[in-house]
mmCIF file of C-alpha atoms and ligand atoms in Angstrom:
data_model
loop_
_atom_site.group_PDB
_atom_site.id
_atom_site.type_symbol
_atom_site.label_atom_id
_atom_site.label_comp_id
_atom_site.label_asym_id
_atom_site.label_seq_id
_atom_site.Cartn_x
_atom_site.Cartn_y
_atom_site.Cartn_z
ATOM 1 C CA UNK P 198 156.618 -6.537 31.795
ATOM 2 C CA UNK P 199 153.448 -4.540 30.308
ATOM 3 C CA UNK P 200 151.852 -6.951 27.606
ATOM 4 C CA UNK P 201 148.348 -6.254 25.729
ATOM 5 C CA UNK P 202 146.742 -10.004 25.671
ATOM 6 C CA UNK P 203 143.462 -9.099 25.954
ATOM 7 C CA UNK P 204 141.420 -5.599 26.176
ATOM 8 C CA UNK P 205 140.888 -6.026 29.774
ATOM 9 C CA UNK P 206 145.099 -5.449 30.721
ATOM 10 C CA UNK P 207 143.991 -2.002 29.827
ATOM 11 C CA UNK P 208 142.242 0.097 32.106
ATOM 12 C CA UNK P 209 139.657 2.716 30.812
ATOM 13 C CA UNK P 210 141.935 5.808 32.137
ATOM 14 C CA UNK P 211 144.739 3.896 29.800
ATOM 15 C CA UNK P 212 142.364 3.150 26.885
ATOM 16 C CA UNK P 213 141.373 6.714 26.559
ATOM 17 C CA UNK P 214 145.231 7.775 27.415
ATOM 18 C CA UNK P 215 146.151 5.454 23.818
ATOM 19 C CA UNK P 216 142.971 7.238 22.178
ATOM 20 C CA UNK P 217 144.709 10.945 23.159
ATOM 21 C CA UNK P 218 148.105 9.622 21.503
ATOM 22 C CA UNK P 219 146.431 8.651 18.579
ATOM 23 C CA UNK P 220 145.090 11.343 17.849
ATOM 24 C CA UNK P 221 147.984 13.647 18.759
ATOM 25 C CA UNK P 222 149.804 11.673 16.402
ATOM 26 C CA UNK P 223 146.884 11.777 13.262
ATOM 27 C CA UNK P 224 147.615 15.893 14.133
ATOM 28 C CA UNK P 225 151.213 16.138 14.631
ATOM 29 C CA UNK P 226 152.794 13.073 12.890
ATOM 30 C CA UNK P 227 156.167 14.906 12.674
ATOM 31 C CA UNK P 228 156.590 14.894 16.356
ATOM 32 C CA UNK P 229 156.758 10.989 16.405
ATOM 33 C CA UNK P 230 159.280 10.054 13.822
ATOM 34 C CA UNK P 231 161.783 9.494 15.644
ATOM 35 C CA UNK P 232 159.972 8.335 19.046
ATOM 36 C CA UNK P 233 160.928 4.641 18.265
ATOM 37 C CA UNK P 234 164.654 5.502 16.481
ATOM 38 C CA UNK P 235 166.670 2.398 17.067
ATOM 39 C CA UNK P 236 163.846 0.413 18.154
ATOM 40 C CA UNK P 237 162.896 -3.185 16.583
ATOM 41 C CA UNK P 238 159.265 -4.393 16.289
ATOM 42 C CA UNK P 239 159.055 -9.078 15.335
ATOM 43 C CA UNK P 240 156.333 -9.455 13.760
ATOM 44 C CA UNK P 241 156.009 -13.269 14.018
ATOM 45 C CA UNK P 242 152.286 -14.101 12.104
ATOM 46 C CA UNK P 243 152.031 -17.886 12.413
ATOM 47 C CA UNK P 244 148.655 -17.155 10.730
ATOM 48 C CA UNK P 245 146.931 -15.056 7.490
ATOM 49 C CA UNK P 246 147.169 -11.805 8.091
ATOM 50 C CA UNK P 247 146.975 -7.998 5.949
ATOM 51 C CA UNK P 248 146.040 -5.233 7.593
ATOM 52 C CA UNK P 249 146.888 -6.305 11.507
ATOM 53 C CA UNK P 250 150.951 -7.039 10.300
ATOM 54 C CA UNK P 251 151.123 -4.211 7.570
ATOM 55 C CA UNK P 252 149.787 -1.559 9.772
ATOM 56 C CA UNK P 253 152.068 -2.658 12.833
ATOM 57 C CA UNK P 254 155.136 -2.502 10.445
ATOM 58 C CA UNK P 255 153.978 0.978 8.859
ATOM 59 C CA UNK P 256 153.272 1.822 12.302
ATOM 60 C CA UNK P 257 156.822 1.247 13.096
ATOM 61 C CA UNK P 258 158.276 2.768 10.474
ATOM 62 C CA UNK P 259 156.688 5.728 11.309
ATOM 63 C CA UNK P 260 158.116 5.945 14.632
ATOM 64 C CA UNK P 261 161.536 5.938 13.329
ATOM 65 C CA UNK P 262 162.141 2.382 14.658
ATOM 66 C CA UNK P 263 162.636 -0.903 12.557
ATOM 67 C CA UNK P 264 160.651 -4.343 11.955
ATOM 68 C CA UNK P 265 161.602 -7.804 11.354
ATOM 69 C CA UNK P 266 159.538 -11.104 11.500
ATOM 70 C CA UNK P 267 157.775 -13.652 8.906
ATOM 71 C CA UNK P 268 154.134 -13.686 8.014
ATOM 72 C CA UNK P 269 153.283 -17.201 8.087
ATOM 73 C CA UNK P 270 154.464 -20.586 10.039
ATOM 74 C CA UNK P 271 156.004 -22.554 6.884
ATOM 75 C CA UNK P 272 158.990 -20.072 6.306
ATOM 76 C CA UNK P 273 160.086 -20.368 10.511
ATOM 77 C CA UNK P 274 161.398 -22.630 12.185
ATOM 78 C CA UNK P 275 157.941 -23.929 13.809
ATOM 79 C CA UNK P 276 157.830 -25.924 10.284
ATOM 80 C CA UNK P 277 160.887 -27.813 12.115
ATOM 81 C CA UNK P 278 158.981 -28.192 15.690
ATOM 82 C CA UNK P 279 160.017 -25.442 17.090
ATOM 83 C CA UNK P 280 157.527 -24.286 20.445
ATOM 84 C CA UNK P 281 156.056 -21.091 20.831
ATOM 85 C CA UNK P 282 157.844 -20.698 24.004
ATOM 86 C CA UNK P 283 160.877 -21.111 22.442
ATOM 87 C CA UNK P 284 160.363 -19.101 19.247
ATOM 88 C CA UNK P 285 159.570 -15.766 21.401
ATOM 89 C CA UNK P 286 162.668 -16.661 24.104
ATOM 90 C CA UNK P 287 164.747 -16.765 20.411
ATOM 91 C CA UNK P 288 162.854 -13.366 19.230
ATOM 92 C CA UNK P 289 163.432 -11.508 22.557
ATOM 93 C CA UNK P 290 167.122 -11.412 21.689
ATOM 94 C CA UNK P 291 166.861 -9.867 18.636
ATOM 95 C CA UNK P 292 163.873 -7.537 18.924
ATOM 96 C CA UNK P 293 162.048 -4.603 21.762
ATOM 97 C CA UNK P 294 158.696 -5.681 21.547
ATOM 98 C CA UNK P 295 156.513 -8.983 19.221
ATOM 99 C CA UNK P 296 153.680 -8.550 17.402
ATOM 100 C CA UNK P 297 151.956 -11.969 17.559
ATOM 101 C CA UNK P 298 149.144 -13.742 15.289
ATOM 102 C CA UNK P 299 149.181 -17.556 16.309
ATOM 103 C CA UNK P 300 145.226 -20.001 15.168
ATOM 104 C CA UNK P 301 145.968 -21.606 19.066
ATOM 105 C CA UNK P 302 143.893 -19.214 21.583
ATOM 106 C CA UNK P 303 146.051 -18.361 24.553
ATOM 107 C CA UNK P 304 149.451 -18.686 22.287
ATOM 108 C CA UNK P 305 150.631 -15.064 23.045
ATOM 109 C CA UNK P 306 149.893 -15.421 26.495
ATOM 110 C CA UNK P 307 151.990 -17.982 26.336
ATOM 111 C CA UNK P 308 154.448 -16.101 25.015
ATOM 112 C CA UNK P 309 153.992 -13.311 27.275
ATOM 113 C CA UNK P 310 155.289 -15.553 30.156
ATOM 114 C CA UNK P 311 158.662 -16.394 28.043
ATOM 115 C CA UNK P 312 159.715 -13.515 26.455
ATOM 116 C CA UNK P 313 162.090 -10.461 28.053
ATOM 117 C CA UNK P 314 160.245 -7.895 25.989
ATOM 118 C CA UNK P 315 156.569 -6.934 25.693
ATOM 119 C CA UNK P 316 153.860 -9.243 24.076
ATOM 120 C CA UNK P 317 151.145 -7.615 21.530
ATOM 121 C CA UNK P 318 147.827 -10.454 20.575
ATOM 122 C CA UNK P 319 147.386 -9.484 16.961
ATOM 123 C CA UNK P 320 144.966 -12.257 16.938
ATOM 124 C CA UNK P 321 144.990 -16.087 18.556
ATOM 125 C CA UNK P 322 142.887 -18.203 16.776
ATOM 126 C CA UNK P 323 138.513 -17.485 17.643
ATOM 127 C CA UNK P 324 139.592 -16.146 21.049
ATOM 128 C CA UNK P 325 140.757 -12.065 21.409
ATOM 129 C CA UNK P 326 142.177 -9.492 18.892
ATOM 130 C CA UNK P 327 142.490 -6.528 21.141
ATOM 131 C CA UNK P 328 144.419 -4.227 18.626
ATOM 132 C CA UNK P 329 141.472 -4.513 16.495
ATOM 133 C CA UNK P 330 139.748 -3.549 19.294
ATOM 134 C CA UNK P 331 142.094 -0.494 19.964
ATOM 135 C CA UNK P 332 141.276 0.595 16.154
ATOM 136 C CA UNK P 333 136.913 0.169 16.634
ATOM 137 C CA UNK P 334 136.873 1.845 19.993
ATOM 138 C CA UNK P 335 139.220 5.327 17.592
ATOM 139 C CA UNK P 336 136.897 4.695 15.033
ATOM 140 C CA UNK P 337 134.124 4.895 17.875
ATOM 141 C CA UNK P 338 135.534 7.796 19.466
ATOM 142 C CA UNK P 339 136.125 9.954 15.729
ATOM 143 C CA UNK P 340 132.860 9.043 14.742
ATOM 144 C CA UNK P 341 130.526 8.968 17.718
ATOM 145 C CA UNK P 342 132.834 11.350 20.515
ATOM 146 C CA UNK P 343 131.722 9.293 22.855
ATOM 147 C CA UNK P 344 131.624 5.147 24.513
ATOM 148 C CA UNK P 345 128.358 5.679 26.231
ATOM 149 C CA UNK P 346 124.887 4.775 26.021
ATOM 150 C CA UNK P 347 125.412 3.071 22.942
ATOM 151 C CA UNK P 348 123.704 0.528 21.477
ATOM 152 C CA UNK P 349 125.922 -1.945 19.503
ATOM 153 C CA UNK P 350 124.959 -4.882 17.232
ATOM 154 C CA UNK P 351 127.302 -7.593 16.076
ATOM 155 C CA UNK P 352 126.401 -9.220 13.807
ATOM 156 C CA UNK P 353 127.647 -12.435 11.735
ATOM 157 C CA UNK P 354 129.505 -15.324 12.951
ATOM 158 C CA UNK P 355 129.669 -14.551 17.212
ATOM 159 C CA UNK P 356 131.242 -17.834 17.708
ATOM 160 C CA UNK P 357 134.634 -17.501 16.217
ATOM 161 C CA UNK P 358 134.862 -13.752 15.531
ATOM 162 C CA UNK P 359 137.461 -12.918 17.730
ATOM 163 C CA UNK P 360 137.259 -9.264 16.999
ATOM 164 C CA UNK P 361 133.713 -9.193 18.672
ATOM 165 C CA UNK P 362 134.791 -10.655 21.635
ATOM 166 C CA UNK P 363 137.724 -8.208 22.355
ATOM 167 C CA UNK P 364 135.795 -5.511 21.564
ATOM 168 C CA UNK P 365 132.454 -6.752 24.112
ATOM 169 C CA UNK P 366 134.800 -6.801 26.576
ATOM 170 C CA UNK P 367 135.961 -3.530 26.225
ATOM 171 C CA UNK P 368 133.028 -1.746 25.664
ATOM 172 C CA UNK P 369 131.184 -4.026 28.036
ATOM 173 C CA UNK P 370 132.933 -1.284 30.964
ATOM 174 C CA UNK P 371 131.406 1.554 29.835
ATOM 175 C CA UNK P 372 128.064 3.726 31.650
ATOM 176 C CA UNK P 373 124.564 2.823 29.070
ATOM 177 C CA UNK P 374 126.011 -0.091 26.682
ATOM 178 C CA UNK P 375 123.277 -2.505 25.237
ATOM 179 C CA UNK P 376 124.620 -5.165 22.883
ATOM 180 C CA UNK P 377 122.329 -6.470 20.256
ATOM 181 C CA UNK P 378 123.979 -10.047 19.357
ATOM 182 C CA UNK P 379 122.684 -11.298 15.542
ATOM 183 C CA UNK P 380 123.753 -14.709 14.825
ATOM 184 C CA UNK P 381 122.707 -17.687 13.581
ATOM 185 C CA UNK P 382 122.113 -20.241 16.750
ATOM 186 C CA UNK P 383 124.834 -22.268 16.031
ATOM 187 C CA UNK P 384 127.253 -19.345 15.690
ATOM 188 C CA UNK P 385 126.468 -17.444 19.085
ATOM 189 C CA UNK P 386 128.406 -15.668 21.185
ATOM 190 C CA UNK P 387 130.628 -17.859 23.576
ATOM 191 C CA UNK P 388 128.873 -19.092 26.932
ATOM 192 C CA UNK P 389 131.959 -17.224 28.710
ATOM 193 C CA UNK P 390 131.345 -13.479 27.307
ATOM 194 C CA UNK P 391 127.348 -14.459 28.315
ATOM 195 C CA UNK P 392 128.350 -14.904 31.627
ATOM 196 C CA UNK P 393 130.592 -12.433 31.928
ATOM 197 C CA UNK P 394 128.123 -10.168 30.703
ATOM 198 C CA UNK P 395 125.396 -11.607 33.079
ATOM 199 C CA UNK P 396 127.727 -11.606 36.455
ATOM 200 C CA UNK P 397 128.007 -7.580 35.650
ATOM 201 C CA UNK P 398 124.667 -7.142 34.920
ATOM 202 C CA UNK P 399 125.297 -6.048 31.516
ATOM 203 C CA UNK P 400 122.612 -5.687 29.176
ATOM 204 C CA UNK P 401 121.971 -7.379 25.878
ATOM 205 C CA UNK P 402 119.853 -9.615 23.555
ATOM 206 C CA UNK P 403 120.118 -13.106 21.444
ATOM 207 C CA UNK P 404 118.019 -12.321 18.158
ATOM 208 C CA UNK P 405 118.421 -14.024 14.483
ATOM 209 C CA UNK P 406 117.365 -10.985 12.302
ATOM 210 C CA UNK P 407 119.255 -7.888 11.496
ATOM 211 C CA UNK P 408 116.327 -6.218 9.838
ATOM 212 C CA UNK P 409 114.799 -6.374 13.176
ATOM 213 C CA UNK P 410 117.293 -4.895 15.345
ATOM 214 C CA UNK P 411 118.473 -2.498 12.708
ATOM 215 C CA UNK P 412 116.614 0.688 13.793
ATOM 216 C CA UNK P 413 117.883 0.594 17.489
ATOM 217 C CA UNK P 414 121.322 0.436 16.619
ATOM 218 C CA UNK P 415 124.003 3.006 16.811
ATOM 219 C CA UNK P 416 126.675 0.795 15.728
ATOM 220 C CA UNK P 417 126.720 -2.420 13.513
ATOM 221 C CA UNK P 418 129.506 -4.201 13.883
ATOM 222 C CA UNK P 419 129.521 -6.933 10.882
ATOM 223 C CA UNK P 420 131.693 -10.117 10.486
ATOM 224 C CA UNK P 421 132.758 -12.344 8.226
ATOM 225 C CA UNK P 422 131.717 -16.264 8.961
ATOM 226 C CA UNK P 423 135.397 -17.220 9.413
ATOM 227 C CA UNK P 424 135.315 -20.421 7.254
ATOM 228 C CA UNK P 425 139.356 -20.833 8.791
ATOM 229 C CA UNK P 426 138.030 -22.418 12.238
ATOM 230 C CA UNK P 427 134.926 -24.596 11.008
ATOM 231 C CA UNK P 428 135.720 -28.256 11.317
ATOM 232 C CA UNK P 429 132.512 -29.017 9.109
ATOM 233 C CA UNK P 430 132.446 -27.658 5.912
ATOM 234 C CA UNK P 431 129.261 -28.203 4.879
ATOM 235 C CA UNK P 432 128.033 -26.547 8.074
ATOM 236 C CA UNK P 433 129.895 -23.539 7.058
ATOM 237 C CA UNK P 434 128.594 -23.646 3.431
ATOM 238 C CA UNK P 435 124.715 -23.584 5.345
ATOM 239 C CA UNK P 436 125.579 -20.599 7.133
ATOM 240 C CA UNK P 437 128.007 -18.806 5.091
ATOM 241 C CA UNK P 438 125.728 -16.399 3.300
ATOM 242 C CA UNK P 439 123.530 -15.631 6.515
ATOM 243 C CA UNK P 440 123.881 -11.966 6.576
ATOM 244 C CA UNK P 441 124.277 -9.794 3.435
ATOM 245 C CA UNK P 442 123.967 -6.110 4.215
ATOM 246 C CA UNK P 443 123.143 -4.063 0.937
ATOM 247 C CA UNK P 444 121.869 -0.725 0.788
ATOM 248 C CA UNK P 445 117.775 -1.381 0.793
ATOM 249 C CA UNK P 446 118.709 -3.177 4.514
ATOM 250 C CA UNK P 447 119.622 0.399 5.596
ATOM 251 C CA UNK P 448 116.569 1.692 4.903
ATOM 252 C CA UNK P 449 115.554 1.857 8.807
ATOM 253 C CA UNK P 450 118.783 2.179 10.080
ATOM 254 C CA UNK P 451 119.711 5.528 11.955
ATOM 255 C CA UNK P 452 121.050 8.272 9.704
ATOM 256 C CA UNK P 453 124.065 8.613 12.263
ATOM 257 C CA UNK P 454 124.444 4.662 12.631
ATOM 258 C CA UNK P 455 128.265 3.604 12.080
ATOM 259 C CA UNK P 456 128.668 0.664 9.951
ATOM 260 C CA UNK P 457 131.759 -1.098 11.138
ATOM 261 C CA UNK P 458 133.924 -4.643 9.995
ATOM 262 C CA UNK P 459 137.423 -5.655 10.810
ATOM 263 C CA UNK P 460 137.185 -6.736 7.546
ATOM 264 C CA UNK P 461 138.324 -8.676 5.609
ATOM 265 C CA UNK P 462 135.162 -8.808 3.610
ATOM 266 C CA UNK P 463 133.768 -11.760 1.714
ATOM 267 C CA UNK P 464 130.254 -10.822 0.579
ATOM 268 C CA UNK P 465 128.548 -9.945 4.240
ATOM 269 C CA UNK P 466 128.468 -5.891 2.853
ATOM 270 C CA UNK P 467 127.745 -5.910 -0.478
ATOM 271 C CA UNK P 468 129.748 -2.983 -1.887
ATOM 272 C CA UNK P 469 127.645 -0.232 -2.893
ATOM 273 C CA UNK P 470 127.311 0.816 1.068
ATOM 274 C CA UNK P 471 130.999 1.545 0.545
ATOM 275 C CA UNK P 472 129.252 4.611 -0.139
ATOM 276 C CA UNK P 473 127.089 5.558 2.345
ATOM 277 C CA UNK P 474 128.438 7.947 4.214
ATOM 278 C CA UNK P 475 127.853 5.895 7.779
ATOM 279 C CA UNK P 476 130.395 3.126 5.964
ATOM 280 C CA UNK P 477 133.490 3.409 8.324
ATOM 281 C CA UNK P 478 135.528 0.165 7.754
ATOM 282 C CA UNK P 479 137.997 1.143 5.727
ATOM 283 C CA UNK P 480 138.661 4.506 7.934
ATOM 284 C CA UNK P 481 138.829 1.743 10.260
ATOM 285 C CA UNK P 482 141.692 -0.159 8.609
ATOM 286 C CA UNK P 483 143.257 3.235 9.497
ATOM 287 C CA UNK P 484 142.448 4.383 12.379
ATOM 288 C CA UNK P 485 144.365 0.577 13.443
ATOM 289 C CA UNK P 486 147.683 2.015 12.092
ATOM 290 C CA UNK P 487 147.204 4.868 14.483
ATOM 291 C CA UNK P 488 146.173 3.026 17.571
ATOM 292 C CA UNK P 489 149.079 0.491 16.995
ATOM 293 C CA UNK P 490 150.988 3.182 17.146
ATOM 294 C CA UNK P 491 150.627 4.965 20.186
ATOM 295 C CA UNK P 492 150.253 1.386 21.836
ATOM 296 C CA UNK P 493 153.978 0.858 20.445
ATOM 297 C CA UNK P 494 155.157 3.859 22.754
ATOM 298 C CA UNK P 495 153.153 2.425 25.723
ATOM 299 C CA UNK P 496 154.735 -0.755 25.788
ATOM 300 C CA UNK P 497 158.219 0.146 24.832
ATOM 301 C CA UNK P 498 157.934 3.207 27.371
ATOM 302 C CA UNK P 499 156.846 0.709 30.038
ATOM 303 C CA UNK P 500 159.163 -1.795 30.097
ATOM 304 C CA UNK P 501 159.908 -2.282 33.306
ATOM 305 C CA UNK P 502 156.435 -1.645 34.605
ATOM 306 C CA UNK P 503 155.180 -5.177 36.391
ATOM 307 C CA UNK P 504 151.576 -6.793 35.856
ATOM 308 C CA UNK P 505 149.467 -7.489 38.646
ATOM 309 C CA UNK P 506 149.555 -11.548 39.348
ATOM 310 C CA UNK P 507 146.463 -13.681 39.095
ATOM 311 C CA UNK P 508 145.930 -16.287 41.465
ATOM 312 C CA UNK P 509 145.654 -19.981 39.483
ATOM 313 C CA UNK P 510 145.156 -23.229 40.221
ATOM 314 C CA UNK P 511 146.300 -25.890 38.367
ATOM 315 C CA UNK P 512 143.991 -28.829 39.557
ATOM 316 C CA UNK P 513 142.255 -29.757 35.640
ATOM 317 C CA UNK P 514 142.973 -30.464 32.864
ATOM 318 C CA UNK P 515 142.449 -28.052 29.736
ATOM 319 C CA UNK P 516 140.826 -30.318 26.864
ATOM 320 C CA UNK P 517 139.468 -27.440 24.170
ATOM 321 C CA UNK P 518 141.547 -28.200 21.713
ATOM 322 C CA UNK P 519 141.819 -25.093 19.824
ATOM 323 C CA UNK P 520 143.858 -24.126 22.955
ATOM 324 C CA UNK P 521 147.504 -23.542 23.207
ATOM 325 C CA UNK P 522 147.791 -25.871 26.163
ATOM 326 C CA UNK P 523 146.882 -28.944 23.402
ATOM 327 C CA UNK P 524 149.461 -28.895 21.695
ATOM 328 C CA UNK P 525 152.519 -27.409 23.784
ATOM 329 C CA UNK P 526 153.290 -29.919 25.710
ATOM 330 C CA UNK P 527 155.388 -28.369 28.363
ATOM 331 C CA UNK P 528 152.599 -25.628 29.102
ATOM 332 C CA UNK P 529 150.883 -25.838 33.163
ATOM 333 C CA UNK P 530 147.353 -26.016 33.004
ATOM 334 C CA UNK P 531 146.155 -22.848 35.216
ATOM 335 C CA UNK P 532 142.681 -22.046 35.747
ATOM 336 C CA UNK P 533 141.646 -18.661 37.410
ATOM 337 C CA UNK P 534 138.200 -17.838 39.840
ATOM 338 C CA UNK P 535 135.835 -16.730 37.380
ATOM 339 C CA UNK P 536 132.597 -16.822 38.718
ATOM 340 C CA UNK P 537 133.095 -17.323 42.175
ATOM 341 C CA UNK P 538 129.491 -17.553 43.733
ATOM 342 C CA UNK P 539 128.832 -20.528 40.952
ATOM 343 C CA UNK P 540 132.085 -21.742 41.660
ATOM 344 C CA UNK P 541 133.257 -21.389 38.142
ATOM 345 C CA UNK P 542 136.904 -21.918 36.682
ATOM 346 C CA UNK P 543 138.138 -20.789 33.298
ATOM 347 C CA UNK P 544 141.459 -21.450 31.328
ATOM 348 C CA UNK P 545 144.309 -18.524 31.755
ATOM 349 C CA UNK P 546 145.287 -19.062 28.001
ATOM 350 C CA UNK P 547 141.306 -19.949 26.109
ATOM 351 C CA UNK P 548 138.708 -19.025 28.595
ATOM 352 C CA UNK P 549 136.888 -22.102 28.661
ATOM 353 C CA UNK P 550 135.541 -24.130 31.446
ATOM 354 C CA UNK P 551 137.489 -27.625 32.203
ATOM 355 C CA UNK P 552 135.813 -30.813 31.460
ATOM 356 C CA UNK P 553 134.747 -31.947 35.364
HETATM 357 N N1 CP T 45 141.177 -7.012 10.857
HETATM 358 C C1 CP T 45 141.926 -8.145 10.297
HETATM 359 O O1 CP T 45 142.667 -8.535 11.742
HETATM 360 O O2 CP T 45 142.571 -8.343 9.317
HETATM 361 P P1 CP T 45 143.901 -8.751 9.162
HETATM 362 O O3 CP T 45 143.711 -10.114 9.290
HETATM 363 O O4 CP T 45 144.182 -8.930 7.357
HETATM 364 O O5 CP T 45 144.956 -8.584 9.934
#
């Protein structure tokens, strides 16, 4: 079974294929109008969403399929204590493919191990959000025409911003990429991502000033400070206005820089910036629908393909309270070797190192 848990599940050739399909859908929508006739997509959203859930649903309808699901955990039997594993086993009986958003890191991977149909990660806590990355990639391609030789600035909440983590993974495989991580010290990009970049020899810098970084950027990826992930409200209040992009702050940006944002925004991009030709965030939301259409077609078309199994060990315990292993007791804790030279293992669900 082919699933999409992180962008690393897709090869660069597969990403090219999805972009190509999405571009063809944009050009010839009628060609795809009955592609999923008789098929059902289940959207299981245990966390709020506007774009991801509705664009998945619009995508399936535009492919001629049907949709079922729920938009909050409280209206499902999760409220009665049902596990993720049992939920997806049951939904597999009703749907051909499942898109799932969950507050716990790794929940979609647990679902993928249990379900009889393809699972798409529609966002798992502060971990990954691969279909947002697909939207981002199509936007970059349509605006800039290439994924290579780009300097990409990520600004805001890089600790909890799952869209950042998935896009960094995806872009780090292209030639000539440099990342500039712009955040307060408390919201730096997670260590496991920095270690991966170090291992792969990818160029990146961490800075605090958006203004100083601006002139070299080809892409500025703004993010919201993720209030719902903070355990300390005072810390959120202190950090929430760290970066606010205004028209004035764009004075030294490149003329053709692309401004992306996964949305929703709070106040981190002034509404006046929407009229700047470099703003791409609303077309990014539309591109998400086309890429989700392409993804549904691919996963339903490759239902019988088997995924490569990674080797794991179970010698440790994951202590990350945000990991799905912290609340689904029956899940076996599994770890993969992330850095052979340093003998570093990471949880397969949340990517955190086990506490020794
Ligand atoms: N970008 C994104 O995931 O938006 P929603 O939370 O509205 O789905």
